[in-house]
GROMACS .gro file of N, CA and C in nm:
model
  384
    1MET      N    1   0.085  -0.118   0.000
    1MET     CA    2   0.000   0.000   0.000
    1MET      C    3   0.089   0.124   0.000
    2SER      N    4   0.046   0.223  -0.073
    2SER     CA    5   0.124   0.345  -0.088
    2SER      C    6   0.125   0.424   0.043
    3GLN      N    7   0.240   0.483   0.074
    3GLN     CA    8   0.252   0.567   0.193
    3GLN      C    9   0.223   0.713   0.159
    4GLU      N   10   0.187   0.738   0.035
    4GLU     CA   11   0.157   0.873  -0.012
    4GLU      C   12   0.030   0.923   0.056
    5PRO      N   13   0.026   1.049   0.101
    5PRO     CA   14  -0.093   1.102   0.167
    5PRO      C   15  -0.216   1.096   0.074
    6LEU      N   16  -0.329   1.065   0.130
    6LEU     CA   17  -0.452   1.053   0.053
    6LEU      C   18  -0.489   1.184  -0.014
    7GLU      N   19  -0.461   1.295   0.052
    7GLU     CA   20  -0.498   1.423  -0.006
    7GLU      C   21  -0.423   1.451  -0.136
    8GLY      N   22  -0.316   1.378  -0.163
    8GLY     CA   23  -0.244   1.391  -0.289
    8GLY      C   24  -0.323   1.335  -0.406
    9HIS      N   25  -0.425   1.254  -0.378
    9HIS     CA   26  -0.507   1.193  -0.482
    9HIS      C   27  -0.637   1.268  -0.508
   10LEU      N   28  -0.658   1.380  -0.441
   10LEU     CA   29  -0.782   1.454  -0.455
   10LEU      C   30  -0.771   1.558  -0.566
   11ASN      N   31  -0.883   1.584  -0.634
   11ASN     CA   32  -0.881   1.690  -0.735
   11ASN      C   33  -0.883   1.826  -0.665
   12SER      N   34  -0.862   1.930  -0.739
   12SER     CA   35  -0.845   2.063  -0.679
   12SER      C   36  -0.970   2.111  -0.605
   13ASP      N   37  -1.088   2.083  -0.659
   13ASP     CA   38  -1.211   2.125  -0.590
   13ASP      C   39  -1.227   2.053  -0.457
   14THR      N   40  -1.199   1.923  -0.457
   14THR     CA   41  -1.212   1.845  -0.334
   14THR      C   42  -1.107   1.889  -0.233
   15LYS      N   43  -0.983   1.913  -0.281
   15LYS     CA   44  -0.878   1.962  -0.190
   15LYS      C   45  -0.919   2.092  -0.124
   16ALA      N   46  -0.976   2.182  -0.203
   16ALA     CA   47  -1.018   2.312  -0.150
   16ALA      C   48  -1.127   2.294  -0.045
   17ALA      N   49  -1.223   2.204  -0.072
   17ALA     CA   50  -1.331   2.180   0.022
   17ALA      C   51  -1.278   2.117   0.152
   18VAL      N   52  -1.184   2.022   0.140
   18VAL     CA   53  -1.125   1.959   0.258
   18VAL      C   54  -1.045   2.062   0.338
   19THR      N   55  -0.969   2.144   0.271
   19THR     CA   56  -0.890   2.247   0.338
   19THR      C   57  -0.981   2.345   0.412
   20GLU      N   58  -1.090   2.383   0.347
   20GLU     CA   59  -1.186   2.474   0.410
   20GLU      C   60  -1.249   2.409   0.533
   21TYR      N   61  -1.282   2.280   0.523
   21TYR     CA   62  -1.339   2.207   0.636
   21TYR      C   63  -1.238   2.201   0.750
   22ALA      N   64  -1.111   2.172   0.717
   22ALA     CA   65  -1.006   2.162   0.818
   22ALA      C   66  -0.989   2.295   0.892
   23GLU      N   67  -0.987   2.404   0.816
   23GLU     CA   68  -0.971   2.536   0.877
   23GLU      C   69  -1.092   2.571   0.964
   24ALA      N   70  -1.211   2.537   0.918
   24ALA     CA   71  -1.332   2.569   0.993
   24ALA      C   72  -1.338   2.492   1.125
   25HIS      N   73  -1.278   2.372   1.128
   25HIS     CA   74  -1.281   2.289   1.248
   25HIS      C   75  -1.148   2.290   1.324
   26ASP      N   76  -1.056   2.372   1.276
   26ASP     CA   77  -0.926   2.389   1.341
   26ASP      C   78  -0.854   2.254   1.359
   27ILE      N   79  -0.849   2.178   1.249
   27ILE     CA   80  -0.777   2.050   1.249
   27ILE      C   81  -0.688   2.044   1.125
   28SER      N   82  -0.596   1.948   1.122
   28SER     CA   83  -0.508   1.936   1.007
   28SER      C   84  -0.586   1.880   0.887
   29VAL      N   85  -0.529   1.899   0.768
   29VAL     CA   86  -0.593   1.848   0.647
   29VAL      C   87  -0.602   1.695   0.653
   30GLY      N   88  -0.499   1.631   0.702
   30GLY     CA   89  -0.501   1.485   0.715
   30GLY      C   90  -0.611   1.437   0.808
   31ASP      N   91  -0.626   1.507   0.922
   31ASP     CA   92  -0.734   1.472   1.015
   31ASP      C   93  -0.870   1.498   0.953
   32ALA      N   94  -0.880   1.605   0.875
   32ALA     CA   95  -1.006   1.638   0.809
   32ALA      C   96  -1.043   1.529   0.708
   33VAL      N   97  -0.945   1.481   0.630
   33VAL     CA   98  -0.970   1.374   0.533
   33VAL      C   99  -1.017   1.249   0.608
   34GLU      N  100  -0.948   1.214   0.715
   34GLU     CA  101  -0.984   1.095   0.792
   34GLU      C  102  -1.126   1.106   0.849
   35LYS      N  103  -1.158   1.224   0.905
   35LYS     CA  104  -1.290   1.244   0.964
   35LYS      C  105  -1.399   1.239   0.857
   36LEU      N  106  -1.374   1.302   0.743
   36LEU     CA  107  -1.474   1.302   0.636
   36LEU      C  108  -1.495   1.163   0.577
   37VAL      N  109  -1.387   1.087   0.559
   37VAL     CA  110  -1.399   0.952   0.508
   37VAL      C  111  -1.475   0.864   0.607
   38ASN      N  112  -1.442   0.873   0.734
   38ASN     CA  113  -1.512   0.794   0.836
   38ASN      C  114  -1.660   0.830   0.842
   39THR      N  115  -1.690   0.959   0.834
   39THR     CA  116  -1.830   1.003   0.836
   39THR      C  117  -1.904   0.947   0.715
   40GLY      N  118  -1.841   0.953   0.598
   40GLY     CA  119  -1.902   0.898   0.477
   40GLY      C  120  -1.926   0.749   0.486
   41LEU      N  121  -1.829   0.676   0.538
   41LEU     CA  122  -1.844   0.532   0.552
   41LEU      C  123  -1.954   0.496   0.651
   42THR      N  124  -1.959   0.569   0.763
   42THR     CA  125  -2.063   0.545   0.863
   42THR      C  126  -2.201   0.572   0.804
   43ALA      N  127  -2.215   0.683   0.731
   43ALA     CA  128  -2.343   0.716   0.669
   43ALA      C  129  -2.382   0.611   0.566
   44SER      N  130  -2.285   0.564   0.490
   44SER     CA  131  -2.313   0.462   0.389
   44SER      C  132  -2.361   0.333   0.452
   45LYS      N  133  -2.298   0.292   0.561
   45LYS     CA  134  -2.340   0.169   0.630
   45LYS      C  135  -2.479   0.185   0.690
   46SER      N  136  -2.509   0.301   0.748
   46SER     CA  137  -2.640   0.321   0.809
   46SER      C  138  -2.748   0.329   0.702
   47ASP      N  139  -2.718   0.384   0.584
   47ASP     CA  140  -2.815   0.387   0.475
   47ASP      C  141  -2.848   0.246   0.430
   48LEU      N  142  -2.748   0.161   0.418
   48LEU     CA  143  -2.771   0.023   0.375
   48LEU      C  144  -2.853  -0.053   0.477
   49SER      N  145  -2.820  -0.038   0.606
   49SER     CA  146  -2.892  -0.114   0.708
   49SER      C  147  -3.034  -0.060   0.725
   50ALA      N  148  -3.054   0.070   0.707
   50ALA     CA  149  -3.188   0.127   0.720
   50ALA      C  150  -3.278   0.079   0.608
   51SER      N  151  -3.224   0.065   0.488
   51SER     CA  152  -3.306   0.021   0.376
   51SER      C  153  -3.320  -0.129   0.371
   52GLY      N  154  -3.242  -0.200   0.448
   52GLY     CA  155  -3.248  -0.345   0.449
   52GLY      C  156  -3.167  -0.409   0.337
   53GLU      N  157  -3.108  -0.328   0.249
   53GLU     CA  158  -3.032  -0.381   0.137
   53GLU      C  159  -2.904  -0.449   0.182
   54GLY      N  160  -2.851  -0.407   0.294
   54GLY     CA  161  -2.728  -0.467   0.341
   54GLY      C  162  -2.749  -0.608   0.396
   55ASN      N  163  -2.874  -0.644   0.425
   55ASN     CA  164  -2.904  -0.773   0.485
   55ASN      C  165  -2.967  -0.872   0.387
   56LEU      N  166  -2.964  -0.841   0.256
   56LEU     CA  167  -3.027  -0.929   0.160
   56LEU      C  168  -2.940  -1.050   0.133
   57THR      N  169  -2.989  -1.162   0.177
   57THR     CA  170  -2.920  -1.288   0.152
   57THR      C  171  -2.989  -1.355   0.034
   58PRO      N  172  -2.924  -1.454  -0.027
   58PRO     CA  173  -2.991  -1.524  -0.137
   58PRO      C  174  -3.127  -1.582  -0.097
   59ALA      N  175  -3.138  -1.633   0.024
   59ALA     CA  176  -3.265  -1.688   0.070
   59ALA      C  177  -3.372  -1.579   0.081
   60ARG      N  178  -3.330  -1.463   0.130
   60ARG     CA  179  -3.426  -1.352   0.144
   60ARG      C  180  -3.468  -1.299   0.007
   61LEU      N  181  -3.375  -1.290  -0.086
   61LEU     CA  182  -3.409  -1.249  -0.222
   61LEU      C  183  -3.506  -1.348  -0.285
   62GLU      N  184  -3.480  -1.476  -0.266
   62GLU     CA  185  -3.568  -1.581  -0.320
   62GLU      C  186  -3.707  -1.568  -0.261
   63SER      N  187  -3.716  -1.540  -0.131
   63SER     CA  188  -3.845  -1.523  -0.066
   63SER      C  189  -3.921  -1.404  -0.123
   64GLN      N  190  -3.851  -1.293  -0.146
   64GLN     CA  191  -3.915  -1.175  -0.205
   64GLN      C  192  -3.963  -1.204  -0.346
   65GLN      N  193  -3.883  -1.278  -0.423
   65GLN     CA  194  -3.923  -1.312  -0.560
   65GLN      C  195  -4.045  -1.402  -0.559
   66GLN      N  196  -4.051  -1.496  -0.467
   66GLN     CA  197  -4.167  -1.584  -0.458
   66GLN      C  198  -4.292  -1.507  -0.419
   67THR      N  199  -4.277  -1.411  -0.330
   67THR     CA  200  -4.391  -1.329  -0.290
   67THR      C  201  -4.443  -1.248  -0.408
   68LEU      N  202  -4.352  -1.187  -0.485
   68LEU     CA  203  -4.393  -1.111  -0.602
   68LEU      C  204  -4.460  -1.200  -0.706
   69ALA      N  205  -4.405  -1.319  -0.729
   69ALA     CA  206  -4.463  -1.411  -0.825
   69ALA      C  207  -4.603  -1.453  -0.781
   70ARG      N  208  -4.622  -1.479  -0.650
   70ARG     CA  209  -4.754  -1.516  -0.598
   70ARG      C  210  -4.854  -1.402  -0.618
   71GLN      N  211  -4.811  -1.280  -0.590
   71GLN     CA  212  -4.900  -1.165  -0.609
   71GLN      C  213  -4.937  -1.147  -0.756
   72GLN      N  214  -4.841  -1.168  -0.846
   72GLN     CA  215  -4.871  -1.156  -0.989
   72GLN      C  216  -4.970  -1.262  -1.033
   73ARG      N  217  -4.955  -1.385  -0.982
   73ARG     CA  218  -5.051  -1.491  -1.016
   73ARG      C  219  -5.191  -1.455  -0.966
   74GLN      N  220  -5.200  -1.396  -0.846
   74GLN     CA  221  -5.330  -1.356  -0.793
   74GLN      C  222  -5.393  -1.246  -0.877
   75ILE      N  223  -5.312  -1.151  -0.921
   75ILE     CA  224  -5.364  -1.043  -1.005
   75ILE      C  225  -5.417  -1.100  -1.135
   76VAL      N  226  -5.341  -1.188  -1.197
   76VAL     CA  227  -5.384  -1.248  -1.324
   76VAL      C  228  -5.513  -1.329  -1.302
   77ARG      N  229  -5.521  -1.401  -1.192
   77ARG     CA  230  -5.641  -1.479  -1.162
   77ARG      C  231  -5.762  -1.387  -1.148
   78PHE      N  232  -5.746  -1.277  -1.077
   78PHE     CA  233  -5.857  -1.184  -1.060
   78PHE      C  234  -5.897  -1.122  -1.193
   79GLN      N  235  -5.797  -1.088  -1.276
   79GLN     CA  236  -5.828  -1.031  -1.407
   79GLN      C  237  -5.905  -1.131  -1.493
   80LYS      N  238  -5.869  -1.258  -1.486
   80LYS     CA  239  -5.942  -1.360  -1.562
   80LYS      C  240  -6.086  -1.370  -1.514
   81VAL      N  241  -6.107  -1.367  -1.383
   81VAL     CA  242  -6.242  -1.375  -1.328
   81VAL      C  243  -6.326  -1.257  -1.378
   82THR      N  244  -6.270  -1.137  -1.374
   82THR     CA  245  -6.347  -1.020  -1.417
   82THR      C  246  -6.373  -1.023  -1.567
   83ILE      N  247  -6.277  -1.068  -1.645
   83ILE     CA  248  -6.298  -1.076  -1.790
   83ILE      C  249  -6.406  -1.178  -1.822
   84PHE      N  250  -6.399  -1.297  -1.761
   84PHE     CA  251  -6.502  -1.397  -1.788
   84PHE      C  252  -6.638  -1.352  -1.736
   85GLY      N  253  -6.638  -1.281  -1.623
   85GLY     CA  254  -6.765  -1.226  -1.574
   85GLY      C  255  -6.822  -1.125  -1.671
   86GLY      N  256  -6.736  -1.040  -1.725
   86GLY     CA  257  -6.781  -0.941  -1.823
   86GLY      C  258  -6.831  -1.006  -1.951
   87LEU      N  259  -6.760  -1.108  -1.997
   87LEU     CA  260  -6.805  -1.179  -2.116
   87LEU      C  261  -6.938  -1.251  -2.090
   88GLY      N  262  -6.950  -1.312  -1.972
   88GLY     CA  263  -7.075  -1.378  -1.936
   88GLY      C  264  -7.190  -1.279  -1.933
   89TRP      N  265  -7.166  -1.164  -1.877
   89TRP     CA  266  -7.269  -1.059  -1.874
   89TRP      C  267  -7.308  -1.019  -2.015
   90ALA      N  268  -7.209  -1.000  -2.102
   90ALA     CA  269  -7.238  -0.960  -2.239
   90ALA      C  270  -7.320  -1.066  -2.313
   91VAL      N  271  -7.282  -1.192  -2.297
   91VAL     CA  272  -7.356  -1.301  -2.363
   91VAL      C  273  -7.498  -1.308  -2.308
   92LEU      N  274  -7.511  -1.299  -2.178
   92LEU     CA  275  -7.644  -1.305  -2.116
   92LEU      C  276  -7.731  -1.189  -2.161
   93THR      N  277  -7.675  -1.071  -2.167
   93THR     CA  278  -7.749  -0.952  -2.210
   93THR      C  279  -7.792  -0.968  -2.355
   94PHE      N  280  -7.703  -1.014  -2.439
   94PHE     CA  281  -7.734  -1.031  -2.580
   94PHE      C  282  -7.839  -1.140  -2.601
   95ALA      N  283  -7.823  -1.252  -2.528
   95ALA     CA  284  -7.915  -1.365  -2.546
   95ALA      C  285  -8.056  -1.333  -2.497
   96THR      N  286  -8.067  -1.257  -2.389
   96THR     CA  287  -8.200  -1.228  -2.333
   96THR      C  288  -8.260  -1.099  -2.387
   97GLY      N  289  -8.179  -1.016  -2.448
   97GLY     CA  290  -8.229  -0.889  -2.499
   97GLY      C  291  -8.254  -0.788  -2.389
   98ALA      N  292  -8.207  -0.818  -2.268
   98ALA     CA  293  -8.227  -0.727  -2.155
   98ALA      C  294  -8.131  -0.609  -2.168
   99ASN      N  295  -8.187  -0.490  -2.159
   99ASN     CA  296  -8.101  -0.372  -2.169
   99ASN      C  297  -8.146  -0.259  -2.076
  100GLY      N  298  -8.209  -0.294  -1.967
  100GLY     CA  299  -8.258  -0.194  -1.873
  100GLY      C  300  -8.147  -0.138  -1.786
  101PRO      N  301  -8.183  -0.051  -1.692
  101PRO     CA  302  -8.084   0.015  -1.607
  101PRO      C  303  -8.007  -0.082  -1.517
  102VAL      N  304  -8.071  -0.189  -1.473
  102VAL     CA  305  -8.001  -0.285  -1.388
  102VAL      C  306  -7.890  -0.354  -1.468
  103TRP      N  307  -7.923  -0.395  -1.590
  103TRP     CA  308  -7.823  -0.461  -1.674
  103TRP      C  309  -7.710  -0.364  -1.709
  104THR      N  310  -7.744  -0.240  -1.731
  104THR     CA  311  -7.642  -0.139  -1.760
  104THR      C  312  -7.551  -0.120  -1.638
  105ALA      N  313  -7.610  -0.117  -1.520
  105ALA     CA  314  -7.530  -0.102  -1.398
  105ALA      C  315  -7.438  -0.221  -1.377
  106ILE      N  316  -7.490  -0.342  -1.403
  106ILE     CA  317  -7.406  -0.461  -1.390
  106ILE      C  318  -7.290  -0.455  -1.489
  107GLY      N  319  -7.319  -0.416  -1.610
  107GLY     CA  320  -7.213  -0.404  -1.712
  107GLY      C  321  -7.109  -0.301  -1.674
  108MET      N  322  -7.153  -0.188  -1.623
  108MET     CA  323  -7.058  -0.085  -1.581
  108MET      C  324  -6.973  -0.133  -1.464
  109ALA      N  325  -7.034  -0.206  -1.372
  109ALA     CA  326  -6.958  -0.260  -1.259
  109ALA      C  327  -6.849  -0.356  -1.308
  110MET      N  328  -6.883  -0.439  -1.406
  110MET     CA  329  -6.784  -0.533  -1.460
  110MET      C  330  -6.670  -0.457  -1.529
  111ILE      N  331  -6.703  -0.351  -1.599
  111ILE     CA  332  -6.599  -0.271  -1.665
  111ILE      C  333  -6.508  -0.207  -1.562
  112VAL      N  334  -6.566  -0.153  -1.456
  112VAL     CA  335  -6.486  -0.092  -1.350
  112VAL      C  336  -6.398  -0.196  -1.283
  113LEU      N  337  -6.452  -0.316  -1.256
  113LEU     CA  338  -6.372  -0.422  -1.196
  113LEU      C  339  -6.256  -0.462  -1.287
  114MET      N  340  -6.282  -0.472  -1.416
  114MET     CA  341  -6.173  -0.506  -1.509
  114MET      C  342  -6.064  -0.399  -1.508
  115ALA      N  343  -6.106  -0.273  -1.507
  115ALA     CA  344  -6.008  -0.164  -1.508
  115ALA      C  345  -5.929  -0.158  -1.378
  116ALA      N  346  -5.994  -0.189  -1.267
  116ALA     CA  347  -5.929  -0.179  -1.136
  116ALA      C  348  -5.868  -0.311  -1.090
  117SER      N  349  -5.875  -0.413  -1.172
  117SER     CA  350  -5.836  -0.547  -1.127
  117SER      C  351  -5.690  -0.558  -1.085
  118THR      N  352  -5.605  -0.470  -1.130
  118THR     CA  353  -5.466  -0.476  -1.088
  118THR      C  354  -5.451  -0.440  -0.941
  119TYR      N  355  -5.542  -0.361  -0.888
  119TYR     CA  356  -5.528  -0.313  -0.751
  119TYR      C  357  -5.631  -0.372  -0.655
  120ILE      N  358  -5.751  -0.396  -0.703
  120ILE     CA  359  -5.861  -0.432  -0.613
  120ILE      C  360  -5.849  -0.572  -0.556
  121TRP      N  361  -5.774  -0.660  -0.621
  121TRP     CA  362  -5.765  -0.799  -0.575
  121TRP      C  363  -5.717  -0.810  -0.431
  122GLU      N  364  -5.636  -0.715  -0.386
  122GLU     CA  365  -5.583  -0.719  -0.249
  122GLU      C  366  -5.693  -0.711  -0.144
  123TYR      N  367  -5.803  -0.647  -0.178
  123TYR     CA  368  -5.906  -0.618  -0.080
  123TYR      C  369  -6.018  -0.722  -0.077
  124LEU      N  370  -6.012  -0.819  -0.166
  124LEU     CA  371  -6.115  -0.923  -0.169
  124LEU      C  372  -6.062  -1.047  -0.099
  125PRO      N  373  -6.139  -1.102  -0.005
  125PRO     CA  374  -6.090  -1.212   0.079
  125PRO      C  375  -6.041  -1.334   0.001
  126GLY      N  376  -6.107  -1.374  -0.106
  126GLY     CA  377  -6.068  -1.495  -0.178
  126GLY      C  378  -5.943  -1.481  -0.260
  127PHE      N  379  -5.890  -1.362  -0.272
  127PHE     CA  380  -5.775  -1.340  -0.360
  127PHE      C  381  -5.648  -1.299  -0.287
  128ARG      N  382  -5.640  -1.322  -0.159
  128ARG     CA  383  -5.519  -1.285  -0.085
  128ARG      C  384  -5.418  -1.394  -0.086
   0.00000   0.00000   0.00000
């Protein structure tokens, strides 16, 4: 490892900022570099642990992937139910010739369910 001071590897803007920090805190430039690096490393570690990214093991990643895959299957299942319900309503309406306000309301409800099916499945007991 090189015995050359770390501040020798800094660009001019960074050197100026470190020098200004050192003067403001009445410490040497070397101490300022050490303190700033330690502070940065500590902040980086706390950011990782706070977000949980530092603790992601292969098993935990696999568990998250399985959860996402299960949720996607549930969404697709709900979308299929609403589409078949909508098609059933359309066939029934066409076959019976019924076109009153109740049938219109049922049709509109099916359309709304199809449009919201990506989100609404979470709130229905059979789809959790």
